[in-house]
């Protein structure tokens, strides 16, 4: 009976070497709120656990060129307490803060949420809608990739075996911008999304939508960027026709399964409803009204 | 909040709200639960479980596991010795010991995913886990059946080839999955339906739901070299654990001592054994203490939920709303072995109502699920869901107020129940009237909201209990209870003793004794402890008071008739004696001179438990685009006799309501096509979280204290889970615009019913 080796590297280079040395038996640990549960339940059996939190900056948030760099291991609690982030990206923050309980929030991270690659991950649609970019370190240096290119299926990512997700870059926010994330859970908290939808919009001064990104979760093997749904909003003032077009585009994009959490019909219908509601909250936030802060479905 | 009834002025302790005696230990983590015991040399046990829903065990090869260093013992079903079997009375049900044994370690077949097949004891959890992987079980997979109605169909896979339906004459020619057919009734149902002014019909289903106690099953067992053994475990009855474990391993009861740990919830689910005989069999093999602790997944897979049910109901009533007849067939899942609470479903279904003509059939049906265990008012909530839904239909059809309709049909003292008992000391009508007068029932609903009302009944039981009261040398007292404290019984026992002795509550402590330290007691279940064990406590305290009076009379050399005991002090009423009163403290300090230690133990079989009635009101709203339900206001009223500790009684009402709301809205066992449980975790088995519920208001109706109990107590813990299923569903049905007949009312099912899914 062999135990599990725990390594806490102090640099990303050490983390990458450790990952290479583990030869496929290593797992990266950020908050551990998924990995440790999987290990305890026997679903993950790594021989080496590499804790990333000792790498400088990986668990921090900083502002850069008017935008934000959120460390891959920054906790939900830290994200929720960041004034600037809450103001600029309320949708990303509310999605991050929906993960788990208050206690879990002290550990759960955006990097873990993305790399665990659950189709129902709450923060992923919000990050996709926000246009967030992943900063990824590998043996040959750093690369960048949009969040929507990372998940490739349930539990699978496009990251190389020796790559480490370091941070998310959120761009500078133009004026009159807002985002929102909504999910459907049967309870009020401590639950997993049956459907999730995130919308990020930018308006012109009179209130017309000049850009929009829509992402949906738990309705396909990965969270989806629905470009047609975003296009449905652009040029509109969120009138009924535009919202109906948004709903139709979302419904078409849904490729859900029927399982213990919901049926194909239910998920498709509710994804459209949540996308519409999220769009209206994002619009209100873009217009400076914050009445829907933290709203659940 | 109570309805304003004040405790009668002559009580000083009963009816007050002292702090919980076990509270500090529990909130600081000092309390010792089942998994908290450690002994020197203790081994870790693990159980190997069936990955299949139904299979024959062809062989079990443990040879590789036995060779693994650190493995000290391996047991399988052949290590149990239940002998002739037979039943053990387990509180609200009789347990067939052959089935209990075959459930704790399978015989030649496994009947559900998670069914225990073998167990190991090893020097570490890692070695135990590796040993499990090395045990090779060869299965012949058999066809399975999960659904109760499908299990009854011709051609369904038969679980037990020796199961011939009991209660049917002549004996059926072929075995089936119907273990027993219960029939109850009276009057002429056919004639009543023929002359009915209104007929209501419906078919209802409920899902299997788990008690969801926060503490998984856990025990430590230690076999002594002289054959005397000890078990430390969390259960609802140390005597029941002793009886079942001893029977399964063929031991004399006096050779087995069971020490009760604190219990982190049971709700009926800890009135049987799963781990204890296995841990002791392992310890017997290797001579070292063995600890077994279930994971949450094991709790869901292998401990008993309560039955899912399928029911047909038909009511006949006059145009004025008087129910004249009812017909009902109840089909309850028993799980892998016979013994669902369907008979209790039949008995309780119409117990709230005075219905002249009744025909009830209950079918106890096995299928490839874990064997059901008791769950708070076992069998009653499902039956009440069907009955209270049908009565709601009747109220709507006749455009009657749902409470007025229930008052019109309510059972009164002197009426005969369908199971033969006479109704006594009931306050059902008073409870209905209390709800009608409550601000909640008068409050206007907002647009998009609806209100549901439903009632419920539970027998409550008495039975065998023991308790002792010891007067300490400094004049305080210790109460020794025979029942694990699940719902605050340490407080109620100490309070009743304090009231009887005339001591302040701070001078009375209560402890829970092991099986060797107090006389026998039935389990903590059936809402019996405050009534039955409380009666033993009061009688023991009364004996102590009589003894104290005798000692005072002896001291004063007066007639005992001239000694009055009040507020913990003996006073001499004989005018010829010029003596000072004698306090408990003085009498206790001089006990050596008046006859020795002052103590009394009482063992009794308590009779006269009075039934309880509950009425719940639920306001809710539905998100019409997602089918998501939000309970916005909830009030639970109950006939409680007299509340010994009103805060704990309110807690029982609130807890029962919360569990019932979960049963109504989201809880269910979900099986896949292979017959495997798809949601064996709290993530996808959705019990309500605190933020799902409003503050649950309570109305304690104390109109009819139980005269058969020294302080008027009735059982209160089970009634409150009976009404919520229909209270919720009646409100949802009103909003959806059609009768909802299948629980749970999840967002998916509600949206589908609204025609929008």
mmCIF file with all atom_site columns, C-alpha atoms in Angstrom, chain B residues 477-647:
data_model
loop_
_atom_site.group_PDB
_atom_site.id
_atom_site.type_symbol
_atom_site.label_atom_id
_atom_site.label_alt_id
_atom_site.label_comp_id
_atom_site.label_asym_id
_atom_site.label_entity_id
_atom_site.label_seq_id
_atom_site.pdbx_PDB_ins_code
_atom_site.Cartn_x
_atom_site.Cartn_y
_atom_site.Cartn_z
_atom_site.occupancy
_atom_site.B_iso_or_equiv
_atom_site.pdbx_formal_charge
_atom_site.auth_seq_id
_atom_site.auth_comp_id
_atom_site.auth_asym_id
_atom_site.auth_atom_id
_atom_site.pdbx_PDB_model_num
ATOM 1   C CA . UNK B 1 477 ? -30.331 14.332 42.216  1.00 0.00 ? 477 UNK B CA 1
ATOM 2   C CA . UNK B 1 478 ? -29.196 12.218 39.295  1.00 0.00 ? 478 UNK B CA 1
ATOM 3   C CA . UNK B 1 479 ? -31.681 10.693 36.867  1.00 0.00 ? 479 UNK B CA 1
ATOM 4   C CA . UNK B 1 480 ? -30.560 7.543  35.098  1.00 0.00 ? 480 UNK B CA 1
ATOM 5   C CA . UNK B 1 481 ? -32.393 7.086  31.811  1.00 0.00 ? 481 UNK B CA 1
ATOM 6   C CA . UNK B 1 482 ? -32.524 3.951  29.706  1.00 0.00 ? 482 UNK B CA 1
ATOM 7   C CA . UNK B 1 483 ? -33.020 5.786  26.420  1.00 0.00 ? 483 UNK B CA 1
ATOM 8   C CA . UNK B 1 484 ? -30.547 7.536  24.116  1.00 0.00 ? 484 UNK B CA 1
ATOM 9   C CA . UNK B 1 485 ? -31.308 11.267 24.049  1.00 0.00 ? 485 UNK B CA 1
ATOM 10  C CA . UNK B 1 486 ? -32.200 12.234 20.507  1.00 0.00 ? 486 UNK B CA 1
ATOM 11  C CA . UNK B 1 487 ? -34.725 14.988 20.875  1.00 0.00 ? 487 UNK B CA 1
ATOM 12  C CA . UNK B 1 488 ? -33.831 16.535 24.219  1.00 0.00 ? 488 UNK B CA 1
ATOM 13  C CA . UNK B 1 489 ? -35.039 13.822 26.580  1.00 0.00 ? 489 UNK B CA 1
ATOM 14  C CA . UNK B 1 490 ? -32.279 14.482 29.119  1.00 0.00 ? 490 UNK B CA 1
ATOM 15  C CA . UNK B 1 491 ? -33.944 17.839 29.654  1.00 0.00 ? 491 UNK B CA 1
ATOM 16  C CA . UNK B 1 492 ? -37.498 16.524 29.909  1.00 0.00 ? 492 UNK B CA 1
ATOM 17  C CA . UNK B 1 493 ? -36.455 13.645 32.224  1.00 0.00 ? 493 UNK B CA 1
ATOM 18  C CA . UNK B 1 494 ? -34.562 15.994 34.520  1.00 0.00 ? 494 UNK B CA 1
ATOM 19  C CA . UNK B 1 495 ? -37.443 18.487 34.471  1.00 0.00 ? 495 UNK B CA 1
ATOM 20  C CA . UNK B 1 496 ? -40.054 15.909 35.449  1.00 0.00 ? 496 UNK B CA 1
ATOM 21  C CA . UNK B 1 497 ? -37.797 14.605 38.218  1.00 0.00 ? 497 UNK B CA 1
ATOM 22  C CA . UNK B 1 498 ? -37.142 18.157 39.450  1.00 0.00 ? 498 UNK B CA 1
ATOM 23  C CA . UNK B 1 499 ? -40.857 18.935 39.437  1.00 0.00 ? 499 UNK B CA 1
ATOM 24  C CA . UNK B 1 500 ? -41.656 15.790 41.410  1.00 0.00 ? 500 UNK B CA 1
ATOM 25  C CA . UNK B 1 501 ? -38.797 16.178 43.891  1.00 0.00 ? 501 UNK B CA 1
ATOM 26  C CA . UNK B 1 502 ? -39.351 19.903 44.299  1.00 0.00 ? 502 UNK B CA 1
ATOM 27  C CA . UNK B 1 503 ? -35.805 20.753 43.252  1.00 0.00 ? 503 UNK B CA 1
ATOM 28  C CA . UNK B 1 504 ? -34.656 23.531 40.930  1.00 0.00 ? 504 UNK B CA 1
ATOM 29  C CA . UNK B 1 505 ? -33.741 22.107 37.507  1.00 0.00 ? 505 UNK B CA 1
ATOM 30  C CA . UNK B 1 506 ? -30.071 23.047 38.006  1.00 0.00 ? 506 UNK B CA 1
ATOM 31  C CA . UNK B 1 507 ? -29.841 20.487 40.835  1.00 0.00 ? 507 UNK B CA 1
ATOM 32  C CA . UNK B 1 508 ? -30.948 17.553 38.675  1.00 0.00 ? 508 UNK B CA 1
ATOM 33  C CA . UNK B 1 509 ? -28.723 15.904 36.062  1.00 0.00 ? 509 UNK B CA 1
ATOM 34  C CA . UNK B 1 510 ? -29.635 13.116 33.693  1.00 0.00 ? 510 UNK B CA 1
ATOM 35  C CA . UNK B 1 511 ? -27.379 10.396 32.341  1.00 0.00 ? 511 UNK B CA 1
ATOM 36  C CA . UNK B 1 512 ? -27.963 7.650  29.786  1.00 0.00 ? 512 UNK B CA 1
ATOM 37  C CA . UNK B 1 513 ? -26.992 4.237  31.117  1.00 0.00 ? 513 UNK B CA 1
ATOM 38  C CA . UNK B 1 514 ? -25.524 1.224  29.334  1.00 0.00 ? 514 UNK B CA 1
ATOM 39  C CA . UNK B 1 515 ? -27.275 -2.132 29.178  1.00 0.00 ? 515 UNK B CA 1
ATOM 40  C CA . UNK B 1 516 ? -25.733 -3.335 32.438  1.00 0.00 ? 516 UNK B CA 1
ATOM 41  C CA . UNK B 1 517 ? -26.514 -0.250 34.491  1.00 0.00 ? 517 UNK B CA 1
ATOM 42  C CA . UNK B 1 518 ? -30.278 0.126  34.275  1.00 0.00 ? 518 UNK B CA 1
ATOM 43  C CA . UNK B 1 519 ? -33.265 -2.139 33.664  1.00 0.00 ? 519 UNK B CA 1
ATOM 44  C CA . UNK B 1 520 ? -34.489 -2.914 30.174  1.00 0.00 ? 520 UNK B CA 1
ATOM 45  C CA . UNK B 1 521 ? -36.052 -0.296 27.959  1.00 0.00 ? 521 UNK B CA 1
ATOM 46  C CA . UNK B 1 522 ? -37.542 -0.271 24.515  1.00 0.00 ? 522 UNK B CA 1
ATOM 47  C CA . UNK B 1 523 ? -35.879 1.971  21.953  1.00 0.00 ? 523 UNK B CA 1
ATOM 48  C CA . UNK B 1 524 ? -36.119 5.708  21.604  1.00 0.00 ? 524 UNK B CA 1
ATOM 49  C CA . UNK B 1 525 ? -38.874 5.665  19.007  1.00 0.00 ? 525 UNK B CA 1
ATOM 50  C CA . UNK B 1 526 ? -42.614 5.804  18.583  1.00 0.00 ? 526 UNK B CA 1
ATOM 51  C CA . UNK B 1 527 ? -42.586 9.125  20.418  1.00 0.00 ? 527 UNK B CA 1
ATOM 52  C CA . UNK B 1 528 ? -42.508 7.082  23.613  1.00 0.00 ? 528 UNK B CA 1
ATOM 53  C CA . UNK B 1 529 ? -39.660 8.350  25.745  1.00 0.00 ? 529 UNK B CA 1
ATOM 54  C CA . UNK B 1 530 ? -41.166 11.449 27.379  1.00 0.00 ? 530 UNK B CA 1
ATOM 55  C CA . UNK B 1 531 ? -44.327 9.464  27.977  1.00 0.00 ? 531 UNK B CA 1
ATOM 56  C CA . UNK B 1 532 ? -43.078 6.010  29.040  1.00 0.00 ? 532 UNK B CA 1
ATOM 57  C CA . UNK B 1 533 ? -39.564 6.589  30.348  1.00 0.00 ? 533 UNK B CA 1
ATOM 58  C CA . UNK B 1 534 ? -40.835 9.876  31.765  1.00 0.00 ? 534 UNK B CA 1
ATOM 59  C CA . UNK B 1 535 ? -43.454 7.906  33.680  1.00 0.00 ? 535 UNK B CA 1
ATOM 60  C CA . UNK B 1 536 ? -40.709 5.655  35.103  1.00 0.00 ? 536 UNK B CA 1
ATOM 61  C CA . UNK B 1 537 ? -38.709 8.741  36.101  1.00 0.00 ? 537 UNK B CA 1
ATOM 62  C CA . UNK B 1 538 ? -41.712 10.309 37.844  1.00 0.00 ? 538 UNK B CA 1
ATOM 63  C CA . UNK B 1 539 ? -42.586 7.090  39.638  1.00 0.00 ? 539 UNK B CA 1
ATOM 64  C CA . UNK B 1 540 ? -38.986 6.689  40.788  1.00 0.00 ? 540 UNK B CA 1
ATOM 65  C CA . UNK B 1 541 ? -38.983 10.294 41.987  1.00 0.00 ? 541 UNK B CA 1
ATOM 66  C CA . UNK B 1 542 ? -42.273 9.693  43.788  1.00 0.00 ? 542 UNK B CA 1
ATOM 67  C CA . UNK B 1 543 ? -40.705 6.684  45.531  1.00 0.00 ? 543 UNK B CA 1
ATOM 68  C CA . UNK B 1 544 ? -37.826 8.872  46.560  1.00 0.00 ? 544 UNK B CA 1
ATOM 69  C CA . UNK B 1 545 ? -40.230 11.492 47.938  1.00 0.00 ? 545 UNK B CA 1
ATOM 70  C CA . UNK B 1 546 ? -42.101 8.805  49.880  1.00 0.00 ? 546 UNK B CA 1
ATOM 71  C CA . UNK B 1 547 ? -38.785 7.613  51.281  1.00 0.00 ? 547 UNK B CA 1
ATOM 72  C CA . UNK B 1 548 ? -37.771 11.154 52.214  1.00 0.00 ? 548 UNK B CA 1
ATOM 73  C CA . UNK B 1 549 ? -41.089 11.650 53.979  1.00 0.00 ? 549 UNK B CA 1
ATOM 74  C CA . UNK B 1 550 ? -40.609 8.389  55.845  1.00 0.00 ? 550 UNK B CA 1
ATOM 75  C CA . UNK B 1 551 ? -37.159 9.516  56.942  1.00 0.00 ? 551 UNK B CA 1
ATOM 76  C CA . UNK B 1 552 ? -38.522 12.871 58.079  1.00 0.00 ? 552 UNK B CA 1
ATOM 77  C CA . UNK B 1 553 ? -41.286 11.137 60.046  1.00 0.00 ? 553 UNK B CA 1
ATOM 78  C CA . UNK B 1 554 ? -38.663 8.852  61.582  1.00 0.00 ? 554 UNK B CA 1
ATOM 79  C CA . UNK B 1 555 ? -36.544 11.851 62.539  1.00 0.00 ? 555 UNK B CA 1
ATOM 80  C CA . UNK B 1 556 ? -39.477 13.681 64.057  1.00 0.00 ? 556 UNK B CA 1
ATOM 81  C CA . UNK B 1 557 ? -41.034 10.533 65.480  1.00 0.00 ? 557 UNK B CA 1
ATOM 82  C CA . UNK B 1 558 ? -44.350 11.548 63.950  1.00 0.00 ? 558 UNK B CA 1
ATOM 83  C CA . UNK B 1 559 ? -46.891 9.845  61.723  1.00 0.00 ? 559 UNK B CA 1
ATOM 84  C CA . UNK B 1 560 ? -45.862 9.936  58.034  1.00 0.00 ? 560 UNK B CA 1
ATOM 85  C CA . UNK B 1 561 ? -49.320 11.271 57.266  1.00 0.00 ? 561 UNK B CA 1
ATOM 86  C CA . UNK B 1 562 ? -48.252 14.426 59.039  1.00 0.00 ? 562 UNK B CA 1
ATOM 87  C CA . UNK B 1 563 ? -45.276 15.013 56.747  1.00 0.00 ? 563 UNK B CA 1
ATOM 88  C CA . UNK B 1 564 ? -45.789 17.299 53.813  1.00 0.00 ? 564 UNK B CA 1
ATOM 89  C CA . UNK B 1 565 ? -43.276 17.442 50.949  1.00 0.00 ? 565 UNK B CA 1
ATOM 90  C CA . UNK B 1 566 ? -43.154 20.718 49.077  1.00 0.00 ? 566 UNK B CA 1
ATOM 91  C CA . UNK B 1 567 ? -40.399 22.522 47.122  1.00 0.00 ? 567 UNK B CA 1
ATOM 92  C CA . UNK B 1 568 ? -37.799 20.012 48.227  1.00 0.00 ? 568 UNK B CA 1
ATOM 93  C CA . UNK B 1 569 ? -38.549 20.431 51.915  1.00 0.00 ? 569 UNK B CA 1
ATOM 94  C CA . UNK B 1 570 ? -40.331 18.210 54.444  1.00 0.00 ? 570 UNK B CA 1
ATOM 95  C CA . UNK B 1 571 ? -42.607 20.055 56.855  1.00 0.00 ? 571 UNK B CA 1
ATOM 96  C CA . UNK B 1 572 ? -44.222 18.563 59.923  1.00 0.00 ? 572 UNK B CA 1
ATOM 97  C CA . UNK B 1 573 ? -47.959 19.175 60.078  1.00 0.00 ? 573 UNK B CA 1
ATOM 98  C CA . UNK B 1 574 ? -48.349 17.631 63.505  1.00 0.00 ? 574 UNK B CA 1
ATOM 99  C CA . UNK B 1 575 ? -49.187 20.625 65.758  1.00 0.00 ? 575 UNK B CA 1
ATOM 100 C CA . UNK B 1 576 ? -47.867 18.802 68.799  1.00 0.00 ? 576 UNK B CA 1
ATOM 101 C CA . UNK B 1 577 ? -44.327 18.767 67.334  1.00 0.00 ? 577 UNK B CA 1
ATOM 102 C CA . UNK B 1 578 ? -42.184 21.856 67.491  1.00 0.00 ? 578 UNK B CA 1
ATOM 103 C CA . UNK B 1 579 ? -39.662 20.952 64.776  1.00 0.00 ? 579 UNK B CA 1
ATOM 104 C CA . UNK B 1 580 ? -37.944 22.810 61.955  1.00 0.00 ? 580 UNK B CA 1
ATOM 105 C CA . UNK B 1 581 ? -38.563 21.717 58.331  1.00 0.00 ? 581 UNK B CA 1
ATOM 106 C CA . UNK B 1 582 ? -36.028 19.264 56.884  1.00 0.00 ? 582 UNK B CA 1
ATOM 107 C CA . UNK B 1 583 ? -34.621 20.102 53.455  1.00 0.00 ? 583 UNK B CA 1
ATOM 108 C CA . UNK B 1 584 ? -33.521 17.575 50.881  1.00 0.00 ? 584 UNK B CA 1
ATOM 109 C CA . UNK B 1 585 ? -29.960 18.651 51.589  1.00 0.00 ? 585 UNK B CA 1
ATOM 110 C CA . UNK B 1 586 ? -30.241 17.887 55.306  1.00 0.00 ? 586 UNK B CA 1
ATOM 111 C CA . UNK B 1 587 ? -32.055 14.602 54.759  1.00 0.00 ? 587 UNK B CA 1
ATOM 112 C CA . UNK B 1 588 ? -29.475 13.538 52.160  1.00 0.00 ? 588 UNK B CA 1
ATOM 113 C CA . UNK B 1 589 ? -26.539 14.398 54.370  1.00 0.00 ? 589 UNK B CA 1
ATOM 114 C CA . UNK B 1 590 ? -27.974 12.263 57.198  1.00 0.00 ? 590 UNK B CA 1
ATOM 115 C CA . UNK B 1 591 ? -29.102 9.331  55.055  1.00 0.00 ? 591 UNK B CA 1
ATOM 116 C CA . UNK B 1 592 ? -26.778 6.885  56.792  1.00 0.00 ? 592 UNK B CA 1
ATOM 117 C CA . UNK B 1 593 ? -28.724 7.385  60.004  1.00 0.00 ? 593 UNK B CA 1
ATOM 118 C CA . UNK B 1 594 ? -32.152 6.964  58.408  1.00 0.00 ? 594 UNK B CA 1
ATOM 119 C CA . UNK B 1 595 ? -31.719 3.828  56.339  1.00 0.00 ? 595 UNK B CA 1
ATOM 120 C CA . UNK B 1 596 ? -28.826 4.354  53.946  1.00 0.00 ? 596 UNK B CA 1
ATOM 121 C CA . UNK B 1 597 ? -28.610 5.754  50.408  1.00 0.00 ? 597 UNK B CA 1
ATOM 122 C CA . UNK B 1 598 ? -31.704 7.336  48.951  1.00 0.00 ? 598 UNK B CA 1
ATOM 123 C CA . UNK B 1 599 ? -32.507 6.024  45.484  1.00 0.00 ? 599 UNK B CA 1
ATOM 124 C CA . UNK B 1 600 ? -35.222 4.280  43.544  1.00 0.00 ? 600 UNK B CA 1
ATOM 125 C CA . UNK B 1 601 ? -35.410 2.453  40.246  1.00 0.00 ? 601 UNK B CA 1
ATOM 126 C CA . UNK B 1 602 ? -38.665 1.800  38.432  1.00 0.00 ? 602 UNK B CA 1
ATOM 127 C CA . UNK B 1 603 ? -39.288 -0.557 35.542  1.00 0.00 ? 603 UNK B CA 1
ATOM 128 C CA . UNK B 1 604 ? -42.730 -0.452 33.992  1.00 0.00 ? 604 UNK B CA 1
ATOM 129 C CA . UNK B 1 605 ? -44.785 -1.132 30.912  1.00 0.00 ? 605 UNK B CA 1
ATOM 130 C CA . UNK B 1 606 ? -46.423 2.237  30.275  1.00 0.00 ? 606 UNK B CA 1
ATOM 131 C CA . UNK B 1 607 ? -50.005 2.153  29.102  1.00 0.00 ? 607 UNK B CA 1
ATOM 132 C CA . UNK B 1 608 ? -52.294 4.982  28.049  1.00 0.00 ? 608 UNK B CA 1
ATOM 133 C CA . UNK B 1 609 ? -50.207 6.775  25.441  1.00 0.00 ? 609 UNK B CA 1
ATOM 134 C CA . UNK B 1 610 ? -52.500 9.253  23.731  1.00 0.00 ? 610 UNK B CA 1
ATOM 135 C CA . UNK B 1 611 ? -52.488 9.820  19.989  1.00 0.00 ? 611 UNK B CA 1
ATOM 136 C CA . UNK B 1 612 ? -51.447 13.137 18.511  1.00 0.00 ? 612 UNK B CA 1
ATOM 137 C CA . UNK B 1 613 ? -52.993 15.200 15.740  1.00 0.00 ? 613 UNK B CA 1
ATOM 138 C CA . UNK B 1 614 ? -51.341 17.852 13.624  1.00 0.00 ? 614 UNK B CA 1
ATOM 139 C CA . UNK B 1 615 ? -52.614 20.469 11.183  1.00 0.00 ? 615 UNK B CA 1
ATOM 140 C CA . UNK B 1 616 ? -50.190 22.324 8.911   1.00 0.00 ? 616 UNK B CA 1
ATOM 141 C CA . UNK B 1 617 ? -50.644 25.367 6.701   1.00 0.00 ? 617 UNK B CA 1
ATOM 142 C CA . UNK B 1 618 ? -48.230 26.089 3.859   1.00 0.00 ? 618 UNK B CA 1
ATOM 143 C CA . UNK B 1 619 ? -48.104 29.184 1.662   1.00 0.00 ? 619 UNK B CA 1
ATOM 144 C CA . UNK B 1 620 ? -45.917 28.977 -1.394  1.00 0.00 ? 620 UNK B CA 1
ATOM 145 C CA . UNK B 1 621 ? -45.239 30.442 -4.777  1.00 0.00 ? 621 UNK B CA 1
ATOM 146 C CA . UNK B 1 622 ? -43.914 28.983 -8.024  1.00 0.00 ? 622 UNK B CA 1
ATOM 147 C CA . UNK B 1 623 ? -41.625 30.515 -10.609 1.00 0.00 ? 623 UNK B CA 1
ATOM 148 C CA . UNK B 1 624 ? -43.869 29.843 -13.616 1.00 0.00 ? 624 UNK B CA 1
ATOM 149 C CA . UNK B 1 625 ? -40.930 29.812 -16.037 1.00 0.00 ? 625 UNK B CA 1
ATOM 150 C CA . UNK B 1 626 ? -38.755 27.345 -14.114 1.00 0.00 ? 626 UNK B CA 1
ATOM 151 C CA . UNK B 1 627 ? -41.203 25.371 -11.959 1.00 0.00 ? 627 UNK B CA 1
ATOM 152 C CA . UNK B 1 628 ? -39.207 26.243 -8.854  1.00 0.00 ? 628 UNK B CA 1
ATOM 153 C CA . UNK B 1 629 ? -41.215 26.365 -5.640  1.00 0.00 ? 629 UNK B CA 1
ATOM 154 C CA . UNK B 1 630 ? -40.605 28.698 -2.721  1.00 0.00 ? 630 UNK B CA 1
ATOM 155 C CA . UNK B 1 631 ? -42.293 28.116 0.625   1.00 0.00 ? 631 UNK B CA 1
ATOM 156 C CA . UNK B 1 632 ? -43.053 31.611 1.911   1.00 0.00 ? 632 UNK B CA 1
ATOM 157 C CA . UNK B 1 633 ? -44.923 30.880 5.127   1.00 0.00 ? 633 UNK B CA 1
ATOM 158 C CA . UNK B 1 634 ? -45.501 27.736 7.166   1.00 0.00 ? 634 UNK B CA 1
ATOM 159 C CA . UNK B 1 635 ? -47.372 27.047 10.396  1.00 0.00 ? 635 UNK B CA 1
ATOM 160 C CA . UNK B 1 636 ? -47.549 23.732 12.247  1.00 0.00 ? 636 UNK B CA 1
ATOM 161 C CA . UNK B 1 637 ? -50.198 23.188 14.913  1.00 0.00 ? 637 UNK B CA 1
ATOM 162 C CA . UNK B 1 638 ? -50.367 20.112 17.092  1.00 0.00 ? 638 UNK B CA 1
ATOM 163 C CA . UNK B 1 639 ? -52.285 18.479 19.894  1.00 0.00 ? 639 UNK B CA 1
ATOM 164 C CA . UNK B 1 640 ? -49.358 17.965 22.285  1.00 0.00 ? 640 UNK B CA 1
ATOM 165 C CA . UNK B 1 641 ? -51.084 17.081 25.538  1.00 0.00 ? 641 UNK B CA 1
ATOM 166 C CA . UNK B 1 642 ? -48.885 19.195 27.760  1.00 0.00 ? 642 UNK B CA 1
ATOM 167 C CA . UNK B 1 643 ? -45.479 20.393 26.583  1.00 0.00 ? 643 UNK B CA 1
ATOM 168 C CA . UNK B 1 644 ? -42.887 19.481 29.226  1.00 0.00 ? 644 UNK B CA 1
ATOM 169 C CA . UNK B 1 645 ? -40.217 21.646 27.540  1.00 0.00 ? 645 UNK B CA 1
ATOM 170 C CA . UNK B 1 646 ? -42.128 23.797 25.029  1.00 0.00 ? 646 UNK B CA 1
ATOM 171 C CA . UNK B 1 647 ? -39.025 24.904 23.102  1.00 0.00 ? 647 UNK B CA 1
#
